[in-house]
């Protein structure tokens, strides 16, 4: 902090040097200033409302199912557009080996992404069915 070494900034230098004291004092004083006295007979009730509304998912598996459905709804059209773009790259290459290599890599990445997206859906469905079977038998 060479900027604060000059006489002009000596106050700022001292503030920075002892700033931990200010922070520590603030930490100690804040609870004292903001304490509330509560009567012994006062009861506090709290409820957590579902942020997705009353018609939204009511438990974690339903929530995960909804999220996966949304991801698939958005992801599948993006995969289709990516495959069309990759086809465009193949047509545009016109025999250029570098461009064909780029198009092949793009197609491979798109297919890997599609496999991950659809694989996640299949795995989630399998886990959900297993959990449902286990919970129904107990």
Tab-separated table of N, CA and C in Angstrom:
chain	number	residue	atom	x	y	z
A	1	UNK	N	0.826	-1.177	0.000
A	1	UNK	CA	0.000	0.000	0.000
A	1	UNK	C	0.878	1.252	0.000
A	2	UNK	N	1.638	1.396	-1.030
A	2	UNK	CA	2.541	2.536	-1.117
A	2	UNK	C	1.789	3.844	-1.316
A	3	UNK	N	0.590	3.760	-1.825
A	3	UNK	CA	-0.203	4.973	-2.048
A	3	UNK	C	-0.448	5.692	-0.724
A	4	UNK	N	-0.695	4.933	0.353
A	4	UNK	CA	-1.066	5.525	1.620
A	4	UNK	C	0.138	5.912	2.486
A	5	UNK	N	1.345	5.772	1.981
A	5	UNK	CA	2.537	6.109	2.762
A	5	UNK	C	2.826	7.611	2.783
A	6	UNK	N	2.296	8.335	1.855
A	6	UNK	CA	2.564	9.767	1.830
A	6	UNK	C	1.803	10.463	2.947
A	7	UNK	N	2.249	11.653	3.299
A	7	UNK	CA	1.648	12.417	4.392
A	7	UNK	C	0.183	12.740	4.102
A	8	UNK	N	-0.121	12.929	2.822
A	8	UNK	CA	-1.467	13.305	2.418
A	8	UNK	C	-2.491	12.229	2.811
A	9	UNK	N	-2.068	10.963	2.775
A	9	UNK	CA	-2.979	9.856	3.055
A	9	UNK	C	-2.683	9.188	4.391
A	10	UNK	N	-2.097	9.870	5.316
A	10	UNK	CA	-1.713	9.241	6.584
A	10	UNK	C	-2.931	8.804	7.398
A	11	UNK	N	-4.037	9.540	7.324
A	11	UNK	CA	-5.241	9.165	8.060
A	11	UNK	C	-5.802	7.859	7.503
A	12	UNK	N	-5.856	7.752	6.169
A	12	UNK	CA	-6.341	6.524	5.552
A	12	UNK	C	-5.437	5.345	5.890
A	13	UNK	N	-4.145	5.598	5.956
A	13	UNK	CA	-3.206	4.545	6.316
A	13	UNK	C	-3.462	4.046	7.731
A	14	UNK	N	-3.706	4.967	8.661
A	14	UNK	CA	-3.995	4.568	10.043
A	14	UNK	C	-5.325	3.821	10.141
A	15	UNK	N	-6.313	4.248	9.383
A	15	UNK	CA	-7.607	3.557	9.396
A	15	UNK	C	-7.444	2.137	8.887
A	16	UNK	N	-6.699	1.970	7.798
A	16	UNK	CA	-6.482	0.635	7.274
A	16	UNK	C	-5.669	-0.222	8.236
A	17	UNK	N	-4.719	0.385	8.928
A	17	UNK	CA	-3.865	-0.346	9.842
A	17	UNK	C	-4.666	-0.872	11.037
A	18	UNK	N	-5.636	-0.103	11.510
A	18	UNK	CA	-6.405	-0.493	12.683
A	18	UNK	C	-7.858	-0.855	12.344
A	19	UNK	N	-8.121	-1.225	11.125
A	19	UNK	CA	-9.492	-1.524	10.726
A	19	UNK	C	-10.037	-2.758	11.435
A	20	UNK	N	-9.166	-3.708	11.795
A	20	UNK	CA	-9.664	-4.892	12.488
A	20	UNK	C	-10.274	-4.527	13.833
A	21	UNK	N	-9.785	-3.474	14.462
A	21	UNK	CA	-10.350	-3.041	15.741
A	21	UNK	C	-11.760	-2.504	15.539
A	22	UNK	N	-11.958	-1.734	14.468
A	22	UNK	CA	-13.286	-1.203	14.170
A	22	UNK	C	-14.268	-2.339	13.886
A	23	UNK	N	-13.827	-3.310	13.111
A	23	UNK	CA	-14.710	-4.432	12.779
A	23	UNK	C	-15.032	-5.235	14.035
A	24	UNK	N	-14.046	-5.502	14.859
A	24	UNK	CA	-14.252	-6.264	16.085
A	24	UNK	C	-15.209	-5.531	17.029
A	25	UNK	N	-15.044	-4.230	17.162
A	25	UNK	CA	-15.929	-3.444	18.022
A	25	UNK	C	-17.356	-3.464	17.485
A	26	UNK	N	-17.508	-3.380	16.166
A	26	UNK	CA	-18.836	-3.420	15.562
A	26	UNK	C	-19.495	-4.770	15.806
A	27	UNK	N	-18.711	-5.831	15.723
A	27	UNK	CA	-19.258	-7.164	15.981
A	27	UNK	C	-19.723	-7.286	17.430
A	28	UNK	N	-18.981	-6.698	18.334
A	28	UNK	CA	-19.367	-6.783	19.738
A	28	UNK	C	-20.573	-5.914	20.077
A	29	UNK	N	-20.695	-4.769	19.450
A	29	UNK	CA	-21.752	-3.820	19.784
A	29	UNK	C	-23.081	-4.168	19.111
A	30	UNK	N	-23.063	-4.743	17.932
A	30	UNK	CA	-24.285	-5.001	17.174
A	30	UNK	C	-25.299	-5.846	17.937
A	31	UNK	N	-24.930	-6.957	18.570
A	31	UNK	CA	-25.963	-7.715	19.307
A	31	UNK	C	-26.562	-6.931	20.465
A	32	UNK	N	-25.785	-6.080	21.074
A	32	UNK	CA	-26.295	-5.288	22.201
A	32	UNK	C	-27.342	-4.292	21.706
A	33	UNK	N	-27.113	-3.715	20.546
A	33	UNK	CA	-28.037	-2.713	20.022
A	33	UNK	C	-29.331	-3.326	19.519
A	34	UNK	N	-29.277	-4.555	19.025
A	34	UNK	CA	-30.444	-5.142	18.382
A	34	UNK	C	-31.060	-6.301	19.153
A	35	UNK	N	-30.911	-6.338	20.463
A	35	UNK	CA	-31.568	-7.390	21.237
A	35	UNK	C	-33.016	-7.008	21.484
A	36	UNK	N	-33.861	-7.995	21.398
A	36	UNK	CA	-35.283	-7.790	21.669
A	36	UNK	C	-35.648	-8.547	22.935
A	37	UNK	N	-36.437	-7.921	23.764
A	37	UNK	CA	-36.915	-8.622	24.953
A	37	UNK	C	-38.221	-9.300	24.597
A	38	UNK	N	-38.304	-10.590	24.903
A	38	UNK	CA	-39.488	-11.368	24.578
A	38	UNK	C	-40.051	-11.920	25.875
A	39	UNK	N	-41.364	-11.811	26.032
A	39	UNK	CA	-42.009	-12.369	27.219
A	39	UNK	C	-41.939	-13.890	27.183
A	40	UNK	N	-41.955	-14.504	28.340
A	40	UNK	CA	-41.848	-15.957	28.421
A	40	UNK	C	-43.070	-16.650	27.835
A	41	UNK	N	-44.242	-15.990	27.855
A	41	UNK	CA	-45.448	-16.628	27.350
A	41	UNK	C	-45.653	-16.409	25.846
A	42	UNK	N	-44.763	-15.712	25.209
A	42	UNK	CA	-44.887	-15.467	23.776
A	42	UNK	C	-44.401	-16.690	23.010
A	43	UNK	N	-45.223	-17.165	22.090
A	43	UNK	CA	-44.820	-18.301	21.267
A	43	UNK	C	-44.651	-17.826	19.830
A	44	UNK	N	-43.682	-18.392	19.170
A	44	UNK	CA	-43.389	-18.029	17.790
A	44	UNK	C	-43.694	-19.223	16.911
A	45	UNK	N	-44.512	-18.998	15.908
A	45	UNK	CA	-44.815	-20.068	14.963
A	45	UNK	C	-44.299	-19.642	13.597
A	46	UNK	N	-43.708	-20.592	12.912
A	46	UNK	CA	-43.201	-20.312	11.572
A	46	UNK	C	-43.729	-21.358	10.614
A	47	UNK	N	-43.985	-20.929	9.420
A	47	UNK	CA	-44.388	-21.855	8.366
A	47	UNK	C	-43.588	-21.527	7.120
A	48	UNK	N	-43.334	-22.527	6.358
A	48	UNK	CA	-42.643	-22.332	5.082
A	48	UNK	C	-43.640	-22.664	3.981
A	49	UNK	N	-43.976	-21.678	3.187
A	49	UNK	CA	-44.899	-21.884	2.084
A	49	UNK	C	-44.134	-22.378	0.867
A	50	UNK	N	-44.780	-23.196	0.076
A	50	UNK	CA	-44.186	-23.714	-1.138
A	50	UNK	C	-44.010	-22.556	-2.123
A	51	UNK	N	-42.774	-22.216	-2.509
A	51	UNK	CA	-42.581	-21.083	-3.420
A	51	UNK	C	-43.100	-21.342	-4.827
A	52	UNK	N	-43.350	-22.606	-5.156
A	52	UNK	CA	-43.858	-22.928	-6.486
A	52	UNK	C	-45.376	-22.963	-6.538
A	53	UNK	N	-46.007	-22.603	-5.434
A	53	UNK	CA	-47.454	-22.516	-5.400
A	53	UNK	C	-48.099	-23.804	-4.938
A	54	UNK	N	-49.414	-23.734	-4.694
A	54	UNK	CA	-50.110	-24.922	-4.192
A	54	UNK	C	-50.211	-26.047	-5.223
A	55	UNK	N	-50.149	-25.717	-6.503
A	55	UNK	CA	-50.229	-26.763	-7.530
A	55	UNK	C	-48.855	-27.271	-7.933
A	56	UNK	N	-47.796	-26.702	-7.376
A	56	UNK	CA	-46.435	-27.125	-7.700
A	56	UNK	C	-46.097	-28.436	-7.026
A	57	UNK	N	-44.892	-28.916	-7.272
A	57	UNK	CA	-44.479	-30.184	-6.655
A	57	UNK	C	-44.449	-30.076	-5.138
A	58	UNK	N	-44.916	-31.121	-4.471
A	58	UNK	CA	-45.032	-31.101	-3.017
A	58	UNK	C	-43.901	-31.828	-2.307
A	59	UNK	N	-43.039	-32.529	-3.067
A	59	UNK	CA	-41.912	-33.218	-2.448
A	59	UNK	C	-40.715	-33.181	-3.409
A	60	UNK	N	-39.570	-33.636	-2.933
A	60	UNK	CA	-38.323	-33.537	-3.699
A	60	UNK	C	-38.362	-34.357	-4.988
A	61	UNK	N	-38.822	-35.613	-4.987
A	61	UNK	CA	-38.849	-36.357	-6.252
A	61	UNK	C	-39.720	-35.691	-7.319
A	62	UNK	N	-40.856	-35.135	-6.915
A	62	UNK	CA	-41.694	-34.428	-7.894
A	62	UNK	C	-40.987	-33.190	-8.434
A	63	UNK	N	-40.267	-32.493	-7.544
A	63	UNK	CA	-39.524	-31.303	-7.973
A	63	UNK	C	-38.432	-31.678	-8.977
A	64	UNK	N	-37.692	-32.740	-8.678
A	64	UNK	CA	-36.633	-33.181	-9.595
A	64	UNK	C	-37.231	-33.609	-10.933
A	65	UNK	N	-38.376	-34.284	-10.882
A	65	UNK	CA	-39.043	-34.696	-12.117
A	65	UNK	C	-39.437	-33.475	-12.952
A	66	UNK	N	-39.972	-32.444	-12.301
A	66	UNK	CA	-40.347	-31.218	-13.026
A	66	UNK	C	-39.120	-30.547	-13.647
A	67	UNK	N	-38.016	-30.487	-12.878
A	67	UNK	CA	-36.795	-29.857	-13.400
A	67	UNK	C	-36.287	-30.616	-14.613
A	68	UNK	N	-36.286	-31.937	-14.551
A	68	UNK	CA	-35.805	-32.734	-15.683
A	68	UNK	C	-36.728	-32.561	-16.885
A	69	UNK	N	-38.029	-32.479	-16.650
A	69	UNK	CA	-38.956	-32.243	-17.760
A	69	UNK	C	-38.690	-30.893	-18.421
A	70	UNK	N	-38.421	-29.874	-17.618
A	70	UNK	CA	-38.126	-28.550	-18.179
A	70	UNK	C	-36.820	-28.580	-18.963
A	71	UNK	N	-35.801	-29.246	-18.404
A	71	UNK	CA	-34.507	-29.336	-19.100
A	71	UNK	C	-34.668	-30.077	-20.422
A	72	UNK	N	-35.448	-31.148	-20.432
A	72	UNK	CA	-35.676	-31.868	-21.681
A	72	UNK	C	-36.473	-31.028	-22.674
A	73	UNK	N	-37.459	-30.298	-22.181
A	73	UNK	CA	-38.264	-29.463	-23.063
A	73	UNK	C	-37.409	-28.403	-23.754
A	74	UNK	N	-36.429	-27.878	-23.041
A	74	UNK	CA	-35.543	-26.869	-23.624
A	74	UNK	C	-34.387	-27.533	-24.380
A	75	UNK	N	-33.867	-28.637	-23.846
A	75	UNK	CA	-32.657	-29.251	-24.390
A	75	UNK	C	-32.837	-29.970	-25.707
A	76	UNK	N	-33.945	-30.668	-25.882
A	76	UNK	CA	-34.146	-31.442	-27.117
A	76	UNK	C	-34.192	-30.539	-28.350
A	77	UNK	N	-34.938	-29.439	-28.349
A	77	UNK	CA	-34.878	-28.569	-29.533
A	77	UNK	C	-33.478	-27.981	-29.771
A	78	UNK	N	-32.741	-27.705	-28.695
A	78	UNK	CA	-31.383	-27.192	-28.875
A	78	UNK	C	-30.500	-28.261	-29.517
A	79	UNK	N	-30.672	-29.526	-29.122
A	79	UNK	CA	-29.905	-30.608	-29.734
A	79	UNK	C	-30.255	-30.743	-31.208
A	80	UNK	N	-31.529	-30.638	-31.536
A	80	UNK	CA	-31.939	-30.732	-32.941
A	80	UNK	C	-31.309	-29.594	-33.748
A	81	UNK	N	-31.335	-28.388	-33.205
A	81	UNK	CA	-30.714	-27.262	-33.909
A	81	UNK	C	-29.205	-27.449	-34.037
A	82	UNK	N	-28.576	-28.019	-33.036
A	82	UNK	CA	-27.131	-28.256	-33.101
A	82	UNK	C	-26.796	-29.306	-34.155
A	83	UNK	N	-27.628	-30.332	-34.285
A	83	UNK	CA	-27.396	-31.338	-35.328
A	83	UNK	C	-27.580	-30.717	-36.709
A	84	UNK	N	-28.571	-29.867	-36.859
A	84	UNK	CA	-28.766	-29.173	-38.148
A	84	UNK	C	-27.563	-28.285	-38.449
A	85	UNK	N	-27.060	-27.573	-37.442
A	85	UNK	CA	-25.881	-26.726	-37.645
A	85	UNK	C	-24.661	-27.561	-38.019
A	86	UNK	N	-24.517	-28.733	-37.397
A	86	UNK	CA	-23.397	-29.606	-37.728
A	86	UNK	C	-23.510	-30.094	-39.169
A	87	UNK	N	-24.713	-30.413	-39.600
A	87	UNK	CA	-24.919	-30.779	-41.006
A	87	UNK	C	-24.541	-29.637	-41.933
A	88	UNK	N	-24.887	-28.421	-41.528
A	88	UNK	CA	-24.487	-27.251	-42.311
A	88	UNK	C	-22.968	-27.136	-42.389
A	89	UNK	N	-22.281	-27.445	-41.286
A	89	UNK	CA	-20.811	-27.406	-41.292
A	89	UNK	C	-20.237	-28.438	-42.255
A	90	UNK	N	-20.854	-29.641	-42.328
A	90	UNK	CA	-20.396	-30.655	-43.271
A	90	UNK	C	-20.585	-30.199	-44.716
A	91	UNK	N	-21.731	-29.593	-44.993
A	91	UNK	CA	-21.993	-29.116	-46.354
A	91	UNK	C	-21.055	-27.968	-46.712
A	92	UNK	N	-20.808	-27.097	-45.762
A	92	UNK	CA	-19.957	-25.945	-45.997
A	92	UNK	C	-18.492	-26.343	-46.180
A	93	UNK	N	-18.082	-27.489	-45.639
A	93	UNK	CA	-16.681	-27.916	-45.711
A	93	UNK	C	-16.233	-28.151	-47.146
A	94	UNK	N	-17.077	-28.716	-47.985
A	94	UNK	CA	-16.800	-28.961	-49.406
A	94	UNK	C	-15.445	-29.632	-49.632
A	95	UNK	N	-15.149	-30.649	-48.833
A	95	UNK	CA	-13.922	-31.409	-49.030
A	95	UNK	C	-12.714	-30.870	-48.295
A	96	UNK	N	-12.801	-29.726	-47.656
A	96	UNK	CA	-11.691	-29.174	-46.890
A	96	UNK	C	-11.496	-30.030	-45.636
A	97	UNK	N	-10.307	-30.628	-45.513
A	97	UNK	CA	-10.081	-31.594	-44.435
A	97	UNK	C	-10.159	-30.937	-43.047
A	98	UNK	N	-9.691	-29.710	-42.911
A	98	UNK	CA	-9.762	-29.029	-41.611
A	98	UNK	C	-11.211	-28.745	-41.212
A	99	UNK	N	-12.006	-28.315	-42.182
A	99	UNK	CA	-13.407	-28.010	-41.901
A	99	UNK	C	-14.198	-29.287	-41.602
A	100	UNK	N	-13.860	-30.367	-42.294
A	100	UNK	CA	-14.533	-31.645	-42.026
A	100	UNK	C	-14.187	-32.140	-40.625
A	101	UNK	N	-12.914	-31.985	-40.223
A	101	UNK	CA	-12.506	-32.372	-38.876
A	101	UNK	C	-13.276	-31.565	-37.834
A	102	UNK	N	-13.438	-30.265	-38.094
A	102	UNK	CA	-14.201	-29.416	-37.177
A	102	UNK	C	-15.658	-29.867	-37.105
A	103	UNK	N	-16.242	-30.207	-38.248
A	103	UNK	CA	-17.625	-30.662	-38.284
A	103	UNK	C	-17.783	-31.998	-37.555
A	104	UNK	N	-16.811	-32.906	-37.722
A	104	UNK	CA	-16.875	-34.196	-37.036
A	104	UNK	C	-16.803	-34.012	-35.520
A	105	UNK	N	-15.906	-33.112	-35.073
A	105	UNK	CA	-15.808	-32.842	-33.646
A	105	UNK	C	-17.117	-32.249	-33.121
A	106	UNK	N	-17.704	-31.342	-33.886
A	106	UNK	CA	-18.970	-30.729	-33.464
A	106	UNK	C	-20.066	-31.785	-33.350
A	107	UNK	N	-20.135	-32.687	-34.331
A	107	UNK	CA	-21.142	-33.746	-34.287
A	107	UNK	C	-20.917	-34.658	-33.082
A	108	UNK	N	-19.653	-34.974	-32.805
A	108	UNK	CA	-19.357	-35.829	-31.661
A	108	UNK	C	-19.790	-35.156	-30.362
A	109	UNK	N	-19.498	-33.854	-30.204
A	109	UNK	CA	-19.879	-33.132	-28.989
A	109	UNK	C	-21.392	-33.038	-28.839
A	110	UNK	N	-22.083	-32.843	-29.948
A	110	UNK	CA	-23.543	-32.767	-29.893
A	110	UNK	C	-24.127	-34.112	-29.488
A	111	UNK	N	-23.598	-35.187	-30.044
A	111	UNK	CA	-24.114	-36.511	-29.698
A	111	UNK	C	-23.793	-36.880	-28.246
A	112	UNK	N	-22.619	-36.479	-27.758
A	112	UNK	CA	-22.289	-36.715	-26.348
A	112	UNK	C	-23.244	-35.930	-25.445
A	113	UNK	N	-23.512	-34.678	-25.800
A	113	UNK	CA	-24.459	-33.869	-25.022
A	113	UNK	C	-25.853	-34.472	-25.031
A	114	UNK	N	-26.296	-34.974	-26.197
A	114	UNK	CA	-27.616	-35.598	-26.278
A	114	UNK	C	-27.670	-36.861	-25.433
A	115	UNK	N	-26.589	-37.644	-25.458
A	115	UNK	CA	-26.548	-38.863	-24.649
A	115	UNK	C	-26.584	-38.527	-23.163
A	116	UNK	N	-25.865	-37.483	-22.756
A	116	UNK	CA	-25.888	-37.078	-21.349
A	116	UNK	C	-27.281	-36.601	-20.939
A	117	UNK	N	-27.910	-35.823	-21.786
A	117	UNK	CA	-29.236	-35.289	-21.469
A	117	UNK	C	-30.263	-36.407	-21.352
A	118	UNK	N	-30.290	-37.278	-22.335
A	118	UNK	CA	-31.269	-38.354	-22.300
A	118	UNK	C	-30.894	-39.410	-21.261
A	119	UNK	N	-29.596	-39.625	-21.039
A	119	UNK	CA	-29.159	-40.559	-20.004
A	119	UNK	C	-29.551	-40.084	-18.622
A	120	UNK	N	-29.445	-38.788	-18.376
A	120	UNK	CA	-29.862	-38.240	-17.087
A	120	UNK	C	-31.350	-38.467	-16.866
A	121	UNK	N	-32.133	-38.319	-17.930
A	121	UNK	CA	-33.569	-38.552	-17.826
A	121	UNK	C	-33.849	-40.011	-17.485
A	122	UNK	N	-33.176	-40.927	-18.171
A	122	UNK	CA	-33.397	-42.357	-17.922
A	122	UNK	C	-32.971	-42.729	-16.504
A	123	UNK	N	-31.818	-42.236	-16.069
A	123	UNK	CA	-31.342	-42.546	-14.721
A	123	UNK	C	-32.294	-41.977	-13.668
A	124	UNK	N	-32.768	-40.763	-13.886
A	124	UNK	CA	-33.702	-40.159	-12.932
A	124	UNK	C	-35.004	-40.949	-12.866
A	125	UNK	N	-35.490	-41.416	-14.004
A	125	UNK	CA	-36.713	-42.224	-14.016
A	125	UNK	C	-36.499	-43.544	-13.286
A	126	UNK	N	-35.335	-44.162	-13.490
A	126	UNK	CA	-35.043	-45.438	-12.832
A	126	UNK	C	-34.935	-45.256	-11.322
A	127	UNK	N	-34.254	-44.210	-10.896
A	127	UNK	CA	-34.120	-43.955	-9.458
A	127	UNK	C	-35.484	-43.627	-8.851
A	128	UNK	N	-36.272	-42.830	-9.548
A	128	UNK	CA	-37.606	-42.493	-9.050
A	128	UNK	C	-38.491	-43.718	-8.909
A	129	UNK	N	-38.442	-44.620	-9.891
A	129	UNK	CA	-39.245	-45.840	-9.822
A	129	UNK	C	-38.772	-46.737	-8.683
A	130	UNK	N	-37.460	-46.807	-8.480
A	130	UNK	CA	-36.922	-47.618	-7.387
A	130	UNK	C	-37.346	-47.068	-6.039
A	131	UNK	N	-37.249	-45.760	-5.868
A	131	UNK	CA	-37.654	-45.139	-4.602
A	131	UNK	C	-39.143	-45.351	-4.358
A	132	UNK	N	-39.950	-45.251	-5.401
A	132	UNK	CA	-41.395	-45.462	-5.250
A	132	UNK	C	-41.697	-46.905	-4.844
A	133	UNK	N	-40.986	-47.849	-5.450
A	133	UNK	CA	-41.204	-49.251	-5.095
A	133	UNK	C	-40.799	-49.526	-3.651
A	134	UNK	N	-39.657	-48.952	-3.240
A	134	UNK	CA	-39.204	-49.173	-1.875
A	134	UNK	C	-40.161	-48.555	-0.877
A	135	UNK	N	-40.639	-47.329	-1.176
A	135	UNK	CA	-41.545	-46.665	-0.232
A	135	UNK	C	-42.919	-47.327	-0.185
A	136	UNK	N	-43.343	-47.959	-1.272
A	136	UNK	CA	-44.674	-48.600	-1.263
A	136	UNK	C	-44.648	-49.938	-0.552
A	137	UNK	N	-43.494	-50.605	-0.500
A	137	UNK	CA	-43.428	-51.900	0.170
A	137	UNK	C	-43.241	-51.772	1.673
A	138	UNK	N	-42.790	-50.619	2.132
A	138	UNK	CA	-42.576	-50.470	3.578
A	138	UNK	C	-43.746	-49.808	4.257
